[in-house]
PDB file of C-alpha atoms in Angstrom:
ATOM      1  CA  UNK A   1     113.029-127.253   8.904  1.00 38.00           C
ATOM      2  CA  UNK A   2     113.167-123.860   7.261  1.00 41.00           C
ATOM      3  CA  UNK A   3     113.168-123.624   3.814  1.00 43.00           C
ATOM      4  CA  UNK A   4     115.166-120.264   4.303  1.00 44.00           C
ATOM      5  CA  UNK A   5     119.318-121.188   4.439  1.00 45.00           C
ATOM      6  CA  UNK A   6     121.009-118.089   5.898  1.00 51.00           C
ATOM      7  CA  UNK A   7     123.403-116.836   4.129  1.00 58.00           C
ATOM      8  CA  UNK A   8     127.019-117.180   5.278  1.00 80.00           C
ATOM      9  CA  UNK A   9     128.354-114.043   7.210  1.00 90.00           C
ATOM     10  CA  UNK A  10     131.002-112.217   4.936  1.00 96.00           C
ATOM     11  CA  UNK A  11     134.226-110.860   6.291  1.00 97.00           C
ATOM     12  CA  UNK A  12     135.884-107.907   5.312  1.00 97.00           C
ATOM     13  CA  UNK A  13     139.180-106.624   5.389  1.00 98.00           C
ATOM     14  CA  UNK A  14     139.765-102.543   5.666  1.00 98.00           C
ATOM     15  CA  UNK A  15     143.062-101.582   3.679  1.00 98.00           C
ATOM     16  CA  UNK A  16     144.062 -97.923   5.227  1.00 98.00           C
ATOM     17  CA  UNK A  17     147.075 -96.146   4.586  1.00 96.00           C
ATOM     18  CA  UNK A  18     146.317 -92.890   6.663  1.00 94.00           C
ATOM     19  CA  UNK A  19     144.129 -91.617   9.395  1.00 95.00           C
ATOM     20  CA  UNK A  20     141.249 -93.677   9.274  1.00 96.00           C
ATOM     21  CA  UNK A  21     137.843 -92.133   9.869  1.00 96.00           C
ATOM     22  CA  UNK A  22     136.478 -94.055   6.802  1.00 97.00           C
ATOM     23  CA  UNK A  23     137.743 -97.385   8.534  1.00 97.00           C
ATOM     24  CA  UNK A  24     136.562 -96.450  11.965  1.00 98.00           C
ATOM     25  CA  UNK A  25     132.825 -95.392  10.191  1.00 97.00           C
ATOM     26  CA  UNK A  26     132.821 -98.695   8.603  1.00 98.00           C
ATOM     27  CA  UNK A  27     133.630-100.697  11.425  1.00 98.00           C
ATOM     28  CA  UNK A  28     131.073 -98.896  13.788  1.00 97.00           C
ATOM     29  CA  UNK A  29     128.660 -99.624  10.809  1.00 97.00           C
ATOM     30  CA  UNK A  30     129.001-103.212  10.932  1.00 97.00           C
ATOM     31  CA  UNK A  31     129.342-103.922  14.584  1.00 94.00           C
ATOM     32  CA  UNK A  32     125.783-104.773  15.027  1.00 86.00           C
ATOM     33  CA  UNK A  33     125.656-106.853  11.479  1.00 92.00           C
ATOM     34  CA  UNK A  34     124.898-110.472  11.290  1.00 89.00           C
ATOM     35  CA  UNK A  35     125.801-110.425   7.753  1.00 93.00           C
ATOM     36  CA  UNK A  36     128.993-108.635   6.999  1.00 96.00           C
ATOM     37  CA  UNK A  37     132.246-108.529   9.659  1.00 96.00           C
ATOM     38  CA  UNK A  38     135.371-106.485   9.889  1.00 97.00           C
ATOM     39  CA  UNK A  39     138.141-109.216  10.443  1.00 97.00           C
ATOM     40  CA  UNK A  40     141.291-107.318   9.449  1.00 98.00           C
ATOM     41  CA  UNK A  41     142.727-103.923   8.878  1.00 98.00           C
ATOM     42  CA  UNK A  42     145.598-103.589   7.039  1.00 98.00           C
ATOM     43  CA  UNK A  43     147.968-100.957   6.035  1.00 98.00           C
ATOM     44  CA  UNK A  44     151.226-100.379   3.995  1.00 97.00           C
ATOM     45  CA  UNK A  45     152.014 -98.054   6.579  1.00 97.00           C
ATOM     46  CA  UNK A  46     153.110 -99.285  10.194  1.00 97.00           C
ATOM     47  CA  UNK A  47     152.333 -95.327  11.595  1.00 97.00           C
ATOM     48  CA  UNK A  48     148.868 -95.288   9.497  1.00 97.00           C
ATOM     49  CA  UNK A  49     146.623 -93.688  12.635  1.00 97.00           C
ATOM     50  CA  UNK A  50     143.775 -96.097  10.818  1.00 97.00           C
ATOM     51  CA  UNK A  51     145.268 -99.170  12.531  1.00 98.00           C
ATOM     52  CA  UNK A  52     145.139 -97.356  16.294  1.00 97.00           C
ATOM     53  CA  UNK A  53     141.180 -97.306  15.283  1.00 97.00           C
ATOM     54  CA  UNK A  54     140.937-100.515  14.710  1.00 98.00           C
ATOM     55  CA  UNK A  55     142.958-101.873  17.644  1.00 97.00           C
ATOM     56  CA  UNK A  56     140.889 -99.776  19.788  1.00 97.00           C
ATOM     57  CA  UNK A  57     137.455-101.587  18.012  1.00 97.00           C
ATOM     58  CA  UNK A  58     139.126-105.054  18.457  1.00 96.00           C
ATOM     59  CA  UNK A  59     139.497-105.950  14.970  1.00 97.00           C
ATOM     60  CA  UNK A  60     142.991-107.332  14.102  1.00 98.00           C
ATOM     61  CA  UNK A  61     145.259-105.261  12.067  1.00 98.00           C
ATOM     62  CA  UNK A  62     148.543-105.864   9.900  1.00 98.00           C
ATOM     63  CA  UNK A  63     151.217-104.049   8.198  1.00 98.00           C
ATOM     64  CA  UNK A  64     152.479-104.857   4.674  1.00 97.00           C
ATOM     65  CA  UNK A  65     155.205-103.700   2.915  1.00 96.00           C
ATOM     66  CA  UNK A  66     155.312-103.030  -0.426  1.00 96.00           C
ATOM     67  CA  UNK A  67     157.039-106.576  -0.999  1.00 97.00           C
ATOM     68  CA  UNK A  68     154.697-108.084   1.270  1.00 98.00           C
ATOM     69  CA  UNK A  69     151.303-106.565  -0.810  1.00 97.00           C
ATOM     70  CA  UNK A  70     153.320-107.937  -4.244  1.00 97.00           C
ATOM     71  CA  UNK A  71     154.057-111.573  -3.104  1.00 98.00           C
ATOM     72  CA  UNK A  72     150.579-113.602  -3.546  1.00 98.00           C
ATOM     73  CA  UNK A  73     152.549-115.837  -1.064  1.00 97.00           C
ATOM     74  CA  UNK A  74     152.185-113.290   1.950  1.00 97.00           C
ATOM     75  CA  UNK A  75     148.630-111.617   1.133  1.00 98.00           C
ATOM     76  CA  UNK A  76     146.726-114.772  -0.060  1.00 97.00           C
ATOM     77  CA  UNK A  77     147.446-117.002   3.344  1.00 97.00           C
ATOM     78  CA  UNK A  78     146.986-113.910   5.295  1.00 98.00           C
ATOM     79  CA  UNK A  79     143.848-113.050   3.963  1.00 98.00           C
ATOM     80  CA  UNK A  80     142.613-116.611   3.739  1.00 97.00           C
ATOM     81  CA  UNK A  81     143.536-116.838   7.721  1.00 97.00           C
ATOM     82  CA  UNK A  82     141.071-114.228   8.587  1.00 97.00           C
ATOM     83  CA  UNK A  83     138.389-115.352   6.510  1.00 96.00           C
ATOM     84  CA  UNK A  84     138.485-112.474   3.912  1.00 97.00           C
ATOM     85  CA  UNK A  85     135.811-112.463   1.067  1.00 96.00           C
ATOM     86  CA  UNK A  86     135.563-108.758   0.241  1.00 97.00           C
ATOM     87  CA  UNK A  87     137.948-105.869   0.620  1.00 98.00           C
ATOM     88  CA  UNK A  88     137.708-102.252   0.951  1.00 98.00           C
ATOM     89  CA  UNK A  89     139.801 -99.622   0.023  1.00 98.00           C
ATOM     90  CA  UNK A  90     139.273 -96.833   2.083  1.00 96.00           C
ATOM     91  CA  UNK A  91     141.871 -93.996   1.608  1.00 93.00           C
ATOM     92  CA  UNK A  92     144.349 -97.217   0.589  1.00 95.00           C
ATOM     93  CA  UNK A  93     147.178 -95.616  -1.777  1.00 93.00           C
ATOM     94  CA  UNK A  94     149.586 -98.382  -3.101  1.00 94.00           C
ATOM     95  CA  UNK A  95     148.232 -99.907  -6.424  1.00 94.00           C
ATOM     96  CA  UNK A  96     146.355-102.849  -5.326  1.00 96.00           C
ATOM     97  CA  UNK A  97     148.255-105.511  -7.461  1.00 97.00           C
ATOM     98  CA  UNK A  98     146.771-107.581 -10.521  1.00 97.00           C
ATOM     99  CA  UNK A  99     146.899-111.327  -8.390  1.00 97.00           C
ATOM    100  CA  UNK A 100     144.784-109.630  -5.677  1.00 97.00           C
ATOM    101  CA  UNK A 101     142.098-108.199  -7.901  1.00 97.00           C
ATOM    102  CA  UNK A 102     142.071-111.647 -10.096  1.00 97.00           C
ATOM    103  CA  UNK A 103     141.573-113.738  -6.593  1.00 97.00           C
ATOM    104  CA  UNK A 104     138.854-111.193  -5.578  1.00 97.00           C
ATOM    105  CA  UNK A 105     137.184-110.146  -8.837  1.00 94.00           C
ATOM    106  CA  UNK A 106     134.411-107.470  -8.318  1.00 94.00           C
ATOM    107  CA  UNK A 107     135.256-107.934  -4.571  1.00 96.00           C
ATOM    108  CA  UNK A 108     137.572-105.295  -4.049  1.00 97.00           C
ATOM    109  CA  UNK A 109     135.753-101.684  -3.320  1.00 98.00           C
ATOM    110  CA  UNK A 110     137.660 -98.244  -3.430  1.00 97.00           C
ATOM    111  CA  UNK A 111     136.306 -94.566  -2.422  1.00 95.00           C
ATOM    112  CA  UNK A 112     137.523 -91.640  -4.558  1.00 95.00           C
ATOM    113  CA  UNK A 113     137.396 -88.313  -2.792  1.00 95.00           C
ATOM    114  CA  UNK A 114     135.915 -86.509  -6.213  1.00 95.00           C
ATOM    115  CA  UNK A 115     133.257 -87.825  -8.956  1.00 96.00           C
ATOM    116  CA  UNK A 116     135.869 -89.728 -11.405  1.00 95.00           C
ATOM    117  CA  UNK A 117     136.768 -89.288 -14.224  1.00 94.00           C
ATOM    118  CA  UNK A 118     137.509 -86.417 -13.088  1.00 94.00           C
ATOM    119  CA  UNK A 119     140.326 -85.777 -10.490  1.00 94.00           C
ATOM    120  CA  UNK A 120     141.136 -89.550 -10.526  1.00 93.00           C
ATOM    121  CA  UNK A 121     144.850 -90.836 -11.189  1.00 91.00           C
ATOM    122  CA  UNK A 122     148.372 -91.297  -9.989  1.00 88.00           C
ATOM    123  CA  UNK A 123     148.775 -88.997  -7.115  1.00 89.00           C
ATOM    124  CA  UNK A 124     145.266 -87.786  -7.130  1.00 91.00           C
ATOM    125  CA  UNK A 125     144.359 -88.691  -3.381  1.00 89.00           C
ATOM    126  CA  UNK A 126     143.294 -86.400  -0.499  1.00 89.00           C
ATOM    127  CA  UNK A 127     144.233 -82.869  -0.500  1.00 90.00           C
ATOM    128  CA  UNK A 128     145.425 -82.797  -3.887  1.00 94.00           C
ATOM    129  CA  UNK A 129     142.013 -83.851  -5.454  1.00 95.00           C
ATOM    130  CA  UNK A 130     140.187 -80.946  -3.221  1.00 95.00           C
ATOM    131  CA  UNK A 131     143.310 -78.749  -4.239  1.00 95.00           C
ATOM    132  CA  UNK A 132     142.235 -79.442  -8.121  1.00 95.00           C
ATOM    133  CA  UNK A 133     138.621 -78.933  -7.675  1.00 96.00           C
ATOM    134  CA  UNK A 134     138.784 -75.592  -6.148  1.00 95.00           C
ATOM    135  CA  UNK A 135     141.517 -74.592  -8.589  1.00 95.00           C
ATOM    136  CA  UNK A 136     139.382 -75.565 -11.763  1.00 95.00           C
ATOM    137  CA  UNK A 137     136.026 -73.224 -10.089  1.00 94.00           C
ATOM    138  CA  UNK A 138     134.006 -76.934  -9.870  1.00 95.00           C
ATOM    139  CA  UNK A 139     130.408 -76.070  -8.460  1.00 96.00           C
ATOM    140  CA  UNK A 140     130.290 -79.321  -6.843  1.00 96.00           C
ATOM    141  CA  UNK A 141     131.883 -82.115  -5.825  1.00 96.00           C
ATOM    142  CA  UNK A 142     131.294 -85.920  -4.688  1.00 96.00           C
ATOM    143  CA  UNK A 143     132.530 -89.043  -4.063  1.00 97.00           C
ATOM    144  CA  UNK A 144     132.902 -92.266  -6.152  1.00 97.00           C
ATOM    145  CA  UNK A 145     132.692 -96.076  -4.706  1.00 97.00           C
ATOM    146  CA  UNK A 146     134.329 -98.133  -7.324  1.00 97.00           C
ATOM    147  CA  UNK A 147     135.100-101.673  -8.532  1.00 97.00           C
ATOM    148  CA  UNK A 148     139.090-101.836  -8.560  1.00 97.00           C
ATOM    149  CA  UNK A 149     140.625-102.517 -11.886  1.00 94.00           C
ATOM    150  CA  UNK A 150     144.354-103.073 -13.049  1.00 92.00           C
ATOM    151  CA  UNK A 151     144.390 -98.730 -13.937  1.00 91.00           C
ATOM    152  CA  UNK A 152     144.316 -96.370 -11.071  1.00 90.00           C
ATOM    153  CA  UNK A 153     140.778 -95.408 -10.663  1.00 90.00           C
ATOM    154  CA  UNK A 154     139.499 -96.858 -13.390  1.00 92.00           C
ATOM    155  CA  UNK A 155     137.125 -99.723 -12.812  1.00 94.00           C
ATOM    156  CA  UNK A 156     133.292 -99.470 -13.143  1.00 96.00           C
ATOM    157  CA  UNK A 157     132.184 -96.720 -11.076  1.00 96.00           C
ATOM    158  CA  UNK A 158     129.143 -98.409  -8.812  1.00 97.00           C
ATOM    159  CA  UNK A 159     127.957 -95.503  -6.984  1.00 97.00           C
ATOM    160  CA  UNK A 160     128.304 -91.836  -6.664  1.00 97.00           C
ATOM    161  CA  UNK A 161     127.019 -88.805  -4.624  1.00 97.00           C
ATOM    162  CA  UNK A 162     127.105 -84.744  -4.942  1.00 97.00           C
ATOM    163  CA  UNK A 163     127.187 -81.486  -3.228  1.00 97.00           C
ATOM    164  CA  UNK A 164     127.394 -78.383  -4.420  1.00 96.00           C
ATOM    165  CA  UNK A 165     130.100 -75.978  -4.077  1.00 96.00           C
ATOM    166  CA  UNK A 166     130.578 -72.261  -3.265  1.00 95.00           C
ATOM    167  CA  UNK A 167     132.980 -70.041  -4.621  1.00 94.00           C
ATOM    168  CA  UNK A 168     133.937 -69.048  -1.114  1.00 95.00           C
ATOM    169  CA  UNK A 169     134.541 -72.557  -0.282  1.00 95.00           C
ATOM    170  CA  UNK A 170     138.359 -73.023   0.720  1.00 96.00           C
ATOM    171  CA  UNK A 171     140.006 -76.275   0.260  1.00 95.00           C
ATOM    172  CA  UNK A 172     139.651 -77.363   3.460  1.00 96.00           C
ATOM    173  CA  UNK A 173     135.473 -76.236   2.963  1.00 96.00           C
ATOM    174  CA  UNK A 174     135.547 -78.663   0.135  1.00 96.00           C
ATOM    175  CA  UNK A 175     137.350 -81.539   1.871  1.00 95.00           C
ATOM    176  CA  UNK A 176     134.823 -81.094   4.849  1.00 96.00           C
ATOM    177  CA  UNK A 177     131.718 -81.336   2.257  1.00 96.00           C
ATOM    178  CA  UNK A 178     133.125 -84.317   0.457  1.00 96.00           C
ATOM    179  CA  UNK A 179     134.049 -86.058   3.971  1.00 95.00           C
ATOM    180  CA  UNK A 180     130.493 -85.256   5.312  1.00 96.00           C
ATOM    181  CA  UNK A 181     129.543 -87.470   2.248  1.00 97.00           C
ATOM    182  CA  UNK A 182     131.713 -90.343   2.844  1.00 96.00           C
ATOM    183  CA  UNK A 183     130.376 -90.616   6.360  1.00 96.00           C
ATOM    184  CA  UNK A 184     127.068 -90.809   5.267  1.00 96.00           C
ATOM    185  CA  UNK A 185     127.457 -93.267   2.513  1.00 97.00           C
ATOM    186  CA  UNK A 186     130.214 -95.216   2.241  1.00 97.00           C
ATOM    187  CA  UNK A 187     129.242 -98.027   4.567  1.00 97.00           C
ATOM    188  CA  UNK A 188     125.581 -98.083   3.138  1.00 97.00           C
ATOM    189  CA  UNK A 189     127.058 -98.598  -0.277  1.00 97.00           C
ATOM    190  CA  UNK A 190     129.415-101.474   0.910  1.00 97.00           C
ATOM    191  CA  UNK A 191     126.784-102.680   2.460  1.00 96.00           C
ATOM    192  CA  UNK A 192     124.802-103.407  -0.434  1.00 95.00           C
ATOM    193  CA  UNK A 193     127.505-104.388  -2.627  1.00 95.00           C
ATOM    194  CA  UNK A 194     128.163-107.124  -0.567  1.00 95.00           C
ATOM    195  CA  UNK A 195     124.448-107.915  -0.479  1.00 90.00           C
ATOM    196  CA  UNK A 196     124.417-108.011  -4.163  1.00 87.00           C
ATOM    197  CA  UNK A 197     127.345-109.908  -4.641  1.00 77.00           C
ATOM    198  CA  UNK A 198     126.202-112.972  -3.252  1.00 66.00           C
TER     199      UNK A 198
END
């Protein structure tokens, strides 16, 4: 008998509220993983393009309203039927609420679209963030992959990455460059959080 037990394939669930590349990247990722699975995409938005993505991958998706993602009753079983162990936020805008994060501690992920503190907050997501970078003459930007916490982009920051910035760069320059990163590295950094984790 081996002496090495392997270790217990974790599933993920993918919370998306808008288009989806980040949840499509992260699914592709983990297709050929015998560790880490894709079990469920969800969204708080039944027109969310993220969820076509995922249909189209074969992973099983869900909508939840905003009473649906506050009543522990609705989530928990839900998340429990798909096997859930680990969630990532990945352009996910409701607040996740404080029963979630307590049932998942330091197993809920979120990518910020700028290198937080700055640009992080209420209504910082998307466009605005690359709207307030190129208005405040930033010579770079980034992304941030962080724990989620009870305050809007405030838990422990785990992992961040850089690019620099021209003044020439337009908004939609910037949210290219900080995209290009999120390709790159979000899945890799999920990857070994996950890892860690166990």
């Amino acid at each position: 008998m081996s002496r090495f037990v392997k270790m217990k394939k974790t599933n993920i669930a993918i919370f998306v509220s808008g288009s989806g590349t980040n949840c499509e990247n992260l699914i592709k990722y983990f297709s050929g993983s015998e560790d880490i699975c894709p079990t469920l995409v969800l969204s708080n938005r039944a027109d969310a393009y993220g969820l076509v993505r995922a249909e189209r991958l074969g992973v099983p998706t869900a909508v939840a309203t905003k009473a649906q993602l506050n009543d522990p009753d609705y989530m928990l079983p839900l998340l429990q039927q798909y096997g859930v162990g680990f969630i990532v936020l990945a352009g996910f805008l409701p607040l996740v609420p404080d029963y979630l994060i307590e049932a998942f501690p330091r197993r809920i992920v979120n990518l910020h679209p700028a290198l937080l503190p700055k640009y992080g907050g209420k209504g910082m997501w998307g466009h605005h963030v690359h709207e307030a970078v190129k208005a405040a003459g930033e010579t770079e930007t980034g992304m941030t992959v962080h724990y989620v916490s009870s305050v809007c982009d405030g838990g422990e920051i785990i992992a961040q990455f850089r690019v620099a910035l021209s003044p020439d760069d337009t908004v939609d320059d910037i949210a290219e460059k900080e995209h290009q990163l999120e390709m790159q590295h979000f899945p890799k950094v999920v990857e070994e959080i996950i890892k860690d984790e166990r």
